[in-house]
mmCIF file of C-alpha atoms (C1' of nucleotides) in Angstrom:
data_model
loop_
_atom_site.group_PDB
_atom_site.id
_atom_site.type_symbol
_atom_site.label_atom_id
_atom_site.label_comp_id
_atom_site.label_asym_id
_atom_site.label_seq_id
_atom_site.Cartn_x
_atom_site.Cartn_y
_atom_site.Cartn_z
ATOM 1 C CA MET S 1 0.576 116.611 -56.750
ATOM 2 C CA ALA S 2 -0.938 113.276 -55.894
ATOM 3 C CA LYS S 3 1.284 111.250 -58.159
ATOM 4 C CA GLU S 4 3.860 110.640 -55.440
ATOM 5 C CA ASN S 5 1.165 109.673 -52.958
ATOM 6 C CA GLN S 6 -0.076 106.976 -55.265
ATOM 7 C CA GLU S 7 3.374 105.633 -55.945
ATOM 8 C CA LEU S 8 4.022 105.361 -52.227
ATOM 9 C CA ARG S 9 0.701 103.776 -51.450
ATOM 10 C CA LYS S 10 1.120 101.311 -54.253
ATOM 11 C CA VAL S 11 4.252 99.904 -52.654
ATOM 12 C CA GLY S 12 2.785 99.956 -49.166
ATOM 13 C CA LEU S 13 4.705 102.826 -47.661
ATOM 14 C CA LYS S 14 3.049 105.443 -45.570
ATOM 15 C CA VAL S 15 2.730 108.775 -47.306
ATOM 16 C CA THR S 16 4.975 111.125 -45.384
ATOM 17 C CA LEU S 17 6.476 114.456 -46.197
ATOM 18 C CA PRO S 18 10.098 113.300 -46.372
ATOM 19 C CA ARG S 19 9.199 110.449 -48.719
ATOM 20 C CA ILE S 20 7.211 112.694 -51.003
ATOM 21 C CA LYS S 21 9.991 115.234 -51.078
ATOM 22 C CA ILE S 22 12.613 112.618 -51.858
ATOM 23 C CA LEU S 23 10.495 111.237 -54.676
ATOM 24 C CA GLN S 24 10.063 114.708 -56.082
ATOM 25 C CA VAL S 25 13.789 115.337 -55.975
ATOM 26 C CA LEU S 26 14.419 112.151 -57.909
ATOM 27 C CA GLU S 27 11.701 112.890 -60.414
ATOM 28 C CA SER S 28 12.752 116.418 -61.139
ATOM 29 C CA ALA S 29 16.507 115.990 -60.984
ATOM 30 C CA ALA S 30 18.472 116.936 -64.056
ATOM 31 C CA GLU S 31 20.755 113.985 -63.420
ATOM 32 C CA HIS S 32 19.028 110.642 -63.167
ATOM 33 C CA HIS S 33 21.694 109.236 -60.883
ATOM 34 C CA MET S 34 21.945 110.732 -57.425
ATOM 35 C CA SER S 35 23.925 109.802 -54.360
ATOM 36 C CA VAL S 36 22.544 110.074 -50.848
ATOM 37 C CA GLU S 37 24.536 113.288 -50.491
ATOM 38 C CA ASP S 38 23.076 114.657 -53.715
ATOM 39 C CA VAL S 39 19.543 113.997 -52.558
ATOM 40 C CA TYR S 40 20.241 115.336 -49.095
ATOM 41 C CA LYS S 41 21.720 118.553 -50.446
ATOM 42 C CA ALA S 42 18.892 118.997 -52.886
ATOM 43 C CA LEU S 43 16.457 118.773 -50.003
ATOM 44 C CA LEU S 44 18.362 121.307 -47.953
ATOM 45 C CA ASP S 45 18.555 123.612 -50.951
ATOM 46 C CA ALA S 46 14.806 123.312 -51.281
ATOM 47 C CA GLY S 47 14.463 124.401 -47.682
ATOM 48 C CA GLU S 48 13.350 120.988 -46.470
ATOM 49 C CA ASP S 49 14.418 119.965 -43.015
ATOM 50 C CA VAL S 50 15.208 116.262 -43.197
ATOM 51 C CA GLY S 51 17.950 114.282 -41.561
ATOM 52 C CA ILE S 52 20.459 112.447 -43.681
ATOM 53 C CA ALA S 53 19.574 109.273 -41.792
ATOM 54 C CA THR S 54 16.103 109.558 -43.222
ATOM 55 C CA VAL S 55 17.509 109.873 -46.715
ATOM 56 C CA TYR S 56 19.506 106.700 -46.205
ATOM 57 C CA ARG S 57 16.545 104.850 -44.768
ATOM 58 C CA THR S 58 14.144 106.093 -47.373
ATOM 59 C CA LEU S 59 16.287 105.320 -50.395
ATOM 60 C CA THR S 60 16.939 101.841 -49.060
ATOM 61 C CA GLN S 61 13.211 101.339 -48.589
ATOM 62 C CA PHE S 62 12.540 102.650 -52.071
ATOM 63 C CA GLU S 63 15.055 100.196 -53.411
ATOM 64 C CA GLY S 64 13.360 97.341 -51.603
ATOM 65 C CA ALA S 65 10.028 98.504 -52.922
ATOM 66 C CA GLY S 66 11.334 98.625 -56.474
ATOM 67 C CA LEU S 67 10.865 102.363 -56.785
ATOM 68 C CA VAL S 68 14.554 103.019 -57.357
ATOM 69 C CA THR S 69 17.608 101.076 -58.427
ATOM 70 C CA ARG S 70 20.950 101.310 -56.710
ATOM 71 C CA HIS S 71 24.088 101.486 -58.822
ATOM 72 C CA HIS S 72 27.792 101.423 -58.050
ATOM 73 C CA PHE S 73 29.526 103.282 -60.827
ATOM 74 C CA ASP S 74 32.547 103.868 -58.684
ATOM 75 C CA GLU S 75 33.555 101.760 -55.769
ATOM 76 C CA ASP S 76 32.537 104.248 -53.135
ATOM 77 C CA HIS S 77 29.112 105.875 -52.972
ATOM 78 C CA SER S 78 25.951 104.269 -54.196
ATOM 79 C CA VAL S 79 23.850 106.238 -56.609
ATOM 80 C CA PHE S 80 20.126 105.835 -57.020
ATOM 81 C CA GLU S 81 17.973 106.087 -60.069
ATOM 82 C CA LEU S 82 14.213 106.294 -60.236
ATOM 83 C CA ASN S 83 12.706 103.281 -61.931
ATOM 84 C CA ARG S 84 10.874 104.500 -64.967
ATOM 85 C CA GLY S 85 9.899 101.061 -66.154
ATOM 86 C CA ASP S 86 12.581 100.594 -68.755
ATOM 87 C CA HIS S 87 15.674 98.485 -68.299
ATOM 88 C CA HIS S 88 18.971 99.833 -69.464
ATOM 89 C CA ASP S 89 22.662 99.636 -68.746
ATOM 90 C CA HIS S 90 25.194 102.403 -68.330
ATOM 91 C CA MET S 91 28.244 103.866 -69.932
ATOM 92 C CA VAL S 92 30.399 106.102 -67.741
ATOM 93 C CA CYS S 93 32.863 108.565 -69.204
ATOM 94 C CA VAL S 94 36.026 108.314 -67.141
ATOM 95 C CA GLU S 95 36.977 111.872 -68.011
ATOM 96 C CA SER S 96 33.795 113.804 -67.406
ATOM 97 C CA GLY S 97 31.956 111.367 -65.167
ATOM 98 C CA LYS S 98 28.979 111.651 -67.463
ATOM 99 C CA VAL S 99 26.607 108.705 -67.456
ATOM 100 C CA ILE S 100 24.903 107.532 -70.630
ATOM 101 C CA GLU S 101 22.142 104.987 -70.659
ATOM 102 C CA PHE S 102 21.934 102.359 -73.343
ATOM 103 C CA TYR S 103 20.146 99.147 -74.089
ATOM 104 C CA SER S 104 21.262 96.249 -76.214
ATOM 105 C CA ASP S 105 18.874 93.475 -76.946
ATOM 106 C CA GLU S 106 21.718 91.403 -78.299
ATOM 107 C CA ILE S 107 23.705 91.639 -75.075
ATOM 108 C CA GLU S 108 20.637 90.847 -73.009
ATOM 109 C CA THR S 109 20.024 87.745 -75.080
ATOM 110 C CA LEU S 110 23.633 86.633 -74.880
ATOM 111 C CA GLN S 111 23.681 86.998 -71.116
ATOM 112 C CA LYS S 112 20.650 84.816 -70.778
ATOM 113 C CA LYS S 113 22.140 82.256 -73.122
ATOM 114 C CA ILE S 114 25.409 82.133 -71.185
ATOM 115 C CA ALA S 115 23.617 81.631 -67.890
ATOM 116 C CA GLU S 116 21.548 78.848 -69.420
ATOM 117 C CA GLU S 117 24.644 77.143 -70.762
ATOM 118 C CA HIS S 118 25.861 76.882 -67.203
ATOM 119 C CA GLU S 119 22.547 75.510 -65.991
ATOM 120 C CA PHE S 120 21.526 78.752 -64.328
ATOM 121 C CA ASP S 121 18.604 81.115 -64.542
ATOM 122 C CA LEU S 122 19.591 84.722 -64.997
ATOM 123 C CA ILE S 123 18.236 86.834 -62.135
ATOM 124 C CA GLY S 124 19.882 90.122 -62.871
ATOM 125 C CA HIS S 125 23.066 91.706 -64.051
ATOM 126 C CA THR S 126 25.387 94.645 -63.744
ATOM 127 C CA LEU S 127 26.919 96.017 -66.891
ATOM 128 C CA ILE S 128 28.908 99.205 -66.916
ATOM 129 C CA LEU S 129 31.099 100.366 -69.783
ATOM 130 C CA TYR S 130 33.919 102.707 -68.866
ATOM 131 C CA VAL S 131 34.679 104.901 -71.837
ATOM 132 C CA LYS S 132 36.434 108.038 -72.917
ATOM 133 C CA PRO S 133 35.775 110.385 -75.829
ATOM 134 C CA LYS S 134 37.189 109.372 -79.172
ATOM 135 C CA LYS S 135 39.963 111.644 -80.304
ATOM 136 C CA MET O 1 60.449 80.236 -54.558
ATOM 137 C CA ALA O 2 61.745 83.068 -56.661
ATOM 138 C CA LYS O 3 58.656 83.391 -58.788
ATOM 139 C CA GLU O 4 57.075 85.957 -56.467
ATOM 140 C CA ASN O 5 60.288 87.951 -56.293
ATOM 141 C CA GLN O 6 60.351 88.310 -60.030
ATOM 142 C CA GLU O 7 56.728 89.308 -60.233
ATOM 143 C CA LEU O 8 57.295 92.006 -57.651
ATOM 144 C CA ARG O 9 60.480 93.285 -59.230
ATOM 145 C CA LYS O 10 58.859 93.349 -62.621
ATOM 146 C CA VAL O 11 56.269 95.851 -61.412
ATOM 147 C CA GLY O 12 58.815 97.895 -59.484
ATOM 148 C CA LEU O 13 57.843 96.981 -55.948
ATOM 149 C CA LYS O 14 60.419 96.188 -53.334
ATOM 150 C CA VAL O 15 60.542 92.543 -52.438
ATOM 151 C CA THR O 16 59.374 92.322 -48.865
ATOM 152 C CA LEU O 17 58.134 89.461 -46.788
ATOM 153 C CA PRO O 18 54.544 90.676 -46.469
ATOM 154 C CA ARG O 19 54.271 91.183 -50.217
ATOM 155 C CA ILE O 20 55.658 87.758 -50.984
ATOM 156 C CA LYS O 21 53.348 86.150 -48.496
ATOM 157 C CA ILE O 22 50.319 87.921 -49.851
ATOM 158 C CA LEU O 23 51.179 86.871 -53.376
ATOM 159 C CA GLN O 24 51.563 83.303 -52.234
ATOM 160 C CA VAL O 25 48.204 83.362 -50.534
ATOM 161 C CA LEU O 26 46.567 84.589 -53.726
ATOM 162 C CA GLU O 27 48.383 82.061 -55.857
ATOM 163 C CA SER O 28 47.601 79.083 -53.729
ATOM 164 C CA ALA O 29 44.071 79.972 -52.689
ATOM 165 C CA ALA O 30 41.340 77.538 -53.556
ATOM 166 C CA GLU O 31 39.036 80.439 -54.267
ATOM 167 C CA HIS O 32 40.306 82.922 -56.823
ATOM 168 C CA HIS O 33 38.401 85.777 -55.268
ATOM 169 C CA MET O 34 39.494 86.927 -51.836
ATOM 170 C CA SER O 35 38.540 89.844 -49.656
ATOM 171 C CA VAL O 36 41.022 91.729 -47.498
ATOM 172 C CA GLU O 37 39.710 89.789 -44.547
ATOM 173 C CA ASP O 38 40.168 86.500 -46.355
ATOM 174 C CA VAL O 39 43.769 87.303 -47.154
ATOM 175 C CA TYR O 40 44.445 88.600 -43.684
ATOM 176 C CA LYS O 41 43.026 85.507 -42.043
ATOM 177 C CA ALA O 42 44.917 83.234 -44.376
ATOM 178 C CA LEU O 43 48.124 84.974 -43.341
ATOM 179 C CA LEU O 44 47.333 84.625 -39.667
ATOM 180 C CA ASP O 45 46.477 80.970 -40.160
ATOM 181 C CA ALA O 46 49.831 80.531 -41.833
ATOM 182 C CA GLY O 47 51.452 82.019 -38.769
ATOM 183 C CA GLU O 48 52.498 85.215 -40.495
ATOM 184 C CA ASP O 49 52.503 88.364 -38.439
ATOM 185 C CA VAL O 50 51.224 91.132 -40.689
ATOM 186 C CA GLY O 51 48.925 94.002 -39.913
ATOM 187 C CA ILE O 52 45.661 94.331 -41.736
ATOM 188 C CA ALA O 53 46.699 97.837 -42.767
ATOM 189 C CA THR O 54 49.506 96.252 -44.727
ATOM 190 C CA VAL O 55 47.102 93.927 -46.469
ATOM 191 C CA TYR O 56 44.976 96.903 -47.505
ATOM 192 C CA ARG O 57 47.995 98.856 -48.691
ATOM 193 C CA THR O 58 49.545 95.923 -50.478
ATOM 194 C CA LEU O 59 46.448 94.815 -52.332
ATOM 195 C CA THR O 60 45.826 98.372 -53.457
ATOM 196 C CA GLN O 61 49.405 98.581 -54.696
ATOM 197 C CA PHE O 62 49.055 95.263 -56.461
ATOM 198 C CA GLU O 63 45.948 96.562 -58.128
ATOM 199 C CA GLY O 64 47.790 99.662 -59.314
ATOM 200 C CA ALA O 65 50.609 97.495 -60.576
ATOM 201 C CA GLY O 66 48.215 95.282 -62.496
ATOM 202 C CA LEU O 67 49.011 92.208 -60.436
ATOM 203 C CA VAL O 68 45.461 91.831 -59.194
ATOM 204 C CA THR O 69 42.015 93.007 -60.176
ATOM 205 C CA ARG O 70 39.488 94.362 -57.739
ATOM 206 C CA HIS O 71 35.865 93.285 -58.039
ATOM 207 C CA HIS O 72 32.659 94.288 -56.297
ATOM 208 C CA PHE O 73 30.349 91.325 -56.454
ATOM 209 C CA ASP O 74 28.337 92.641 -53.572
ATOM 210 C CA GLU O 75 28.085 96.237 -52.583
ATOM 211 C CA ASP O 76 30.240 95.947 -49.508
ATOM 212 C CA HIS O 77 33.688 94.380 -49.482
ATOM 213 C CA SER O 78 36.031 94.384 -52.426
ATOM 214 C CA VAL O 79 37.414 91.057 -53.528
ATOM 215 C CA PHE O 80 40.713 90.630 -55.296
ATOM 216 C CA GLU O 81 41.740 88.193 -57.964
ATOM 217 C CA LEU O 82 45.241 87.458 -59.180
ATOM 218 C CA ASN O 83 45.715 88.439 -62.789
ATOM 219 C CA ARG O 84 46.560 85.347 -64.728
ATOM 220 C CA GLY O 85 46.676 87.070 -68.074
ATOM 221 C CA ASP O 86 43.220 86.136 -69.287
ATOM 222 C CA HIS O 87 40.251 88.448 -69.316
ATOM 223 C CA HIS O 88 36.935 87.102 -68.184
ATOM 224 C CA ASP O 89 33.700 88.196 -66.591
ATOM 225 C CA HIS O 90 31.810 86.686 -63.693
ATOM 226 C CA MET O 91 28.603 84.946 -62.852
ATOM 227 C CA VAL O 92 27.602 84.921 -59.191
ATOM 228 C CA CYS O 93 25.123 82.433 -57.814
ATOM 229 C CA VAL O 94 22.821 84.345 -55.488
ATOM 230 C CA GLU O 95 22.082 81.206 -53.507
ATOM 231 C CA SER O 96 25.498 79.717 -52.902
ATOM 232 C CA GLY O 97 27.668 82.748 -53.527
ATOM 233 C CA LYS O 98 29.707 80.687 -55.926
ATOM 234 C CA VAL O 99 31.567 82.626 -58.591
ATOM 235 C CA ILE O 100 31.950 81.285 -62.108
ATOM 236 C CA GLU O 101 34.230 82.853 -64.672
ATOM 237 C CA PHE O 102 33.196 83.106 -68.277
ATOM 238 C CA TYR O 103 34.226 84.831 -71.438
ATOM 239 C CA SER O 104 32.105 85.819 -74.408
ATOM 240 C CA ASP O 105 33.762 87.165 -77.479
ATOM 241 C CA GLU O 106 30.387 88.234 -78.804
ATOM 242 C CA ILE O 107 29.632 90.355 -75.752
ATOM 243 C CA GLU O 108 33.089 91.903 -75.842
ATOM 244 C CA THR O 109 32.573 92.843 -79.465
ATOM 245 C CA LEU O 110 29.127 94.270 -78.853
ATOM 246 C CA GLN O 111 30.373 96.407 -75.993
ATOM 247 C CA LYS O 112 33.038 97.908 -78.156
ATOM 248 C CA LYS O 113 30.551 98.528 -80.922
ATOM 249 C CA ILE O 114 28.122 100.266 -78.573
ATOM 250 C CA ALA O 115 30.824 102.542 -77.209
ATOM 251 C CA GLU O 116 31.904 103.404 -80.738
ATOM 252 C CA GLU O 117 28.356 104.227 -81.732
ATOM 253 C CA HIS O 118 28.355 106.860 -79.015
ATOM 254 C CA GLU O 119 31.708 108.253 -80.156
ATOM 255 C CA PHE O 120 33.619 106.750 -77.261
ATOM 256 C CA ASP O 121 36.568 104.449 -76.886
ATOM 257 C CA LEU O 122 35.941 101.547 -74.567
ATOM 258 C CA ILE O 123 38.428 101.612 -71.685
ATOM 259 C CA GLY O 124 37.060 98.829 -69.548
ATOM 260 C CA HIS O 125 33.891 97.289 -68.292
ATOM 261 C CA THR O 126 32.197 95.526 -65.418
ATOM 262 C CA LEU O 127 29.887 92.672 -66.212
ATOM 263 C CA ILE O 128 28.417 90.480 -63.524
ATOM 264 C CA LEU O 129 25.563 88.070 -64.044
ATOM 265 C CA TYR O 130 23.518 87.219 -60.972
ATOM 266 C CA VAL O 131 22.099 83.770 -61.377
ATOM 267 C CA LYS O 132 20.485 80.907 -59.547
ATOM 268 C CA PRO O 133 20.447 77.190 -60.289
ATOM 269 C CA LYS O 134 17.886 75.984 -62.775
ATOM 270 C CA LYS O 135 15.202 73.899 -61.185
ATOM 271 C "C1'" DC B 1 73.400 104.089 -45.479
ATOM 272 C "C1'" DT B 2 68.834 105.915 -47.308
ATOM 273 C "C1'" DA B 3 64.531 105.589 -48.605
ATOM 274 C "C1'" DA B 4 60.782 102.529 -48.686
ATOM 275 C "C1'" DT B 5 57.903 99.626 -45.904
ATOM 276 C "C1'" DT B 6 55.563 97.947 -41.876
ATOM 277 C "C1'" DG B 7 52.593 97.629 -37.542
ATOM 278 C "C1'" DC B 8 50.121 99.812 -34.350
ATOM 279 C "C1'" DA B 9 46.718 102.712 -33.004
ATOM 280 C "C1'" DA B 10 44.186 106.625 -33.991
ATOM 281 C "C1'" DA B 11 41.425 108.946 -37.380
ATOM 282 C "C1'" DA B 12 38.273 109.154 -40.997
ATOM 283 C "C1'" DG B 13 34.663 108.435 -43.758
ATOM 284 C "C1'" DC B 14 30.035 106.502 -44.768
ATOM 285 C "C1'" DT B 15 26.087 104.106 -43.039
ATOM 286 C "C1'" DT B 16 23.205 102.185 -39.440
ATOM 287 C "C1'" DT B 17 20.825 102.202 -35.090
ATOM 288 C "C1'" DG B 18 18.515 103.544 -30.494
ATOM 289 C "C1'" DC B 19 15.236 106.316 -28.786
ATOM 290 C "C1'" DA B 20 12.025 109.992 -27.649
ATOM 291 C "C1'" DG B 21 8.880 112.815 -29.932
ATOM 292 C "C1'" DC B 22 5.887 113.652 -33.974
ATOM 293 C "C1'" DG B 23 2.594 112.618 -37.636
ATOM 294 C "C1'" DC B 24 -0.241 109.854 -40.669
ATOM 295 C "C1'" DA B 25 -4.318 106.824 -41.077
ATOM 296 C "C1'" DT Y 1 -5.510 106.911 -30.644
ATOM 297 C "C1'" DG Y 2 -1.821 103.744 -32.142
ATOM 298 C "C1'" DC Y 3 1.814 102.432 -34.836
ATOM 299 C "C1'" DG Y 4 4.952 103.944 -38.006
ATOM 300 C "C1'" DC Y 5 8.186 107.501 -39.180
ATOM 301 C "C1'" DT Y 6 11.621 111.097 -38.290
ATOM 302 C "C1'" DG Y 7 15.721 113.562 -36.331
ATOM 303 C "C1'" DC Y 8 19.346 113.639 -33.629
ATOM 304 C "C1'" DA Y 9 23.311 111.862 -31.849
ATOM 305 C "C1'" DA Y 10 25.842 107.950 -30.840
ATOM 306 C "C1'" DA Y 11 27.641 103.650 -32.411
ATOM 307 C "C1'" DG Y 12 29.521 100.574 -36.067
ATOM 308 C "C1'" DC Y 13 32.328 99.143 -39.890
ATOM 309 C "C1'" DT Y 14 35.552 99.148 -43.169
ATOM 310 C "C1'" DT Y 15 39.407 101.533 -44.839
ATOM 311 C "C1'" DT Y 16 43.034 105.068 -44.477
ATOM 312 C "C1'" DT Y 17 46.681 107.599 -42.257
ATOM 313 C "C1'" DG Y 18 50.516 109.333 -38.986
ATOM 314 C "C1'" DC Y 19 54.578 107.913 -37.046
ATOM 315 C "C1'" DA Y 20 58.476 105.531 -35.078
ATOM 316 C "C1'" DA Y 21 60.855 101.396 -35.839
ATOM 317 C "C1'" DT Y 22 62.439 98.077 -39.262
ATOM 318 C "C1'" DT Y 23 64.147 96.391 -43.623
ATOM 319 C "C1'" DA Y 24 65.487 96.049 -48.509
ATOM 320 C "C1'" DG Y 25 68.906 97.330 -52.005
#
DNA sequence: CTAATTGCAAAAGCTTTGCAGCGCA
DNA sequence: TGCGCTGCAAAGCTTTTGCAATTAG
């Protein structure tokens, strides 16, 4: 599978086994959002012998390279999500912990408008809806 | 000043000197958003002799009691803001670190609508706009 | 008086870093 | 071959916790 190699080369990172493996974990994960622990355990489960320090370093590098995005759904752990080229925000169910992705053009537009009204350019944003199932 | 005493009693917390002092710091601070360190230093500067553990415990209790709200503008430190009864979101200038509060009825409404469309009730949300000054 | 609260210091995470050895280009 | 990368273990940070002394009601 040369796909990972290309992705790494494209962002100027050396193609190494740990990096390829971490990319593969993120690409094939059932859950798009994984913590460092999640990734680390997935690697161990797959029989890979990487240190958790490498997972930390690698995910941080991937973030810097724009390969992944870091989220903070709860105040502790970061979770990482592979960038698939589409922007979206998140809805987190407070009961099940399930994460749902959504996108609202209207909200995006309003955010930009609000920033402009204050004489600012919008660089980025964090929007998380905390929800629970309707009864 | 009995105002703090009442606020504490109202939420069922014993009225103690550290709690009163911490409330006063939050009420009189120039900046609405303070980290544990900020509060701790303000207390020391005021000549108060409290342990930082107490500041952590107290702010967490205040949060549980609804007296303050905890925010995570950057991924490290929490910052706390005294609840003054109005809901608002935040805009953070990535250059100066300045925090601006804003409120958009339209965004609030859209959020609720989006949650509903997914068969959820909206419990809360986090919205932070990262901005920089227009050139 | 009794239970809650506090301060100190130790413990507990999670994350980062130093360094020697290993691996990619 | 040379520089970057990795693993390990140690160090760092922020936050939490145990406990004896103190304080509020």
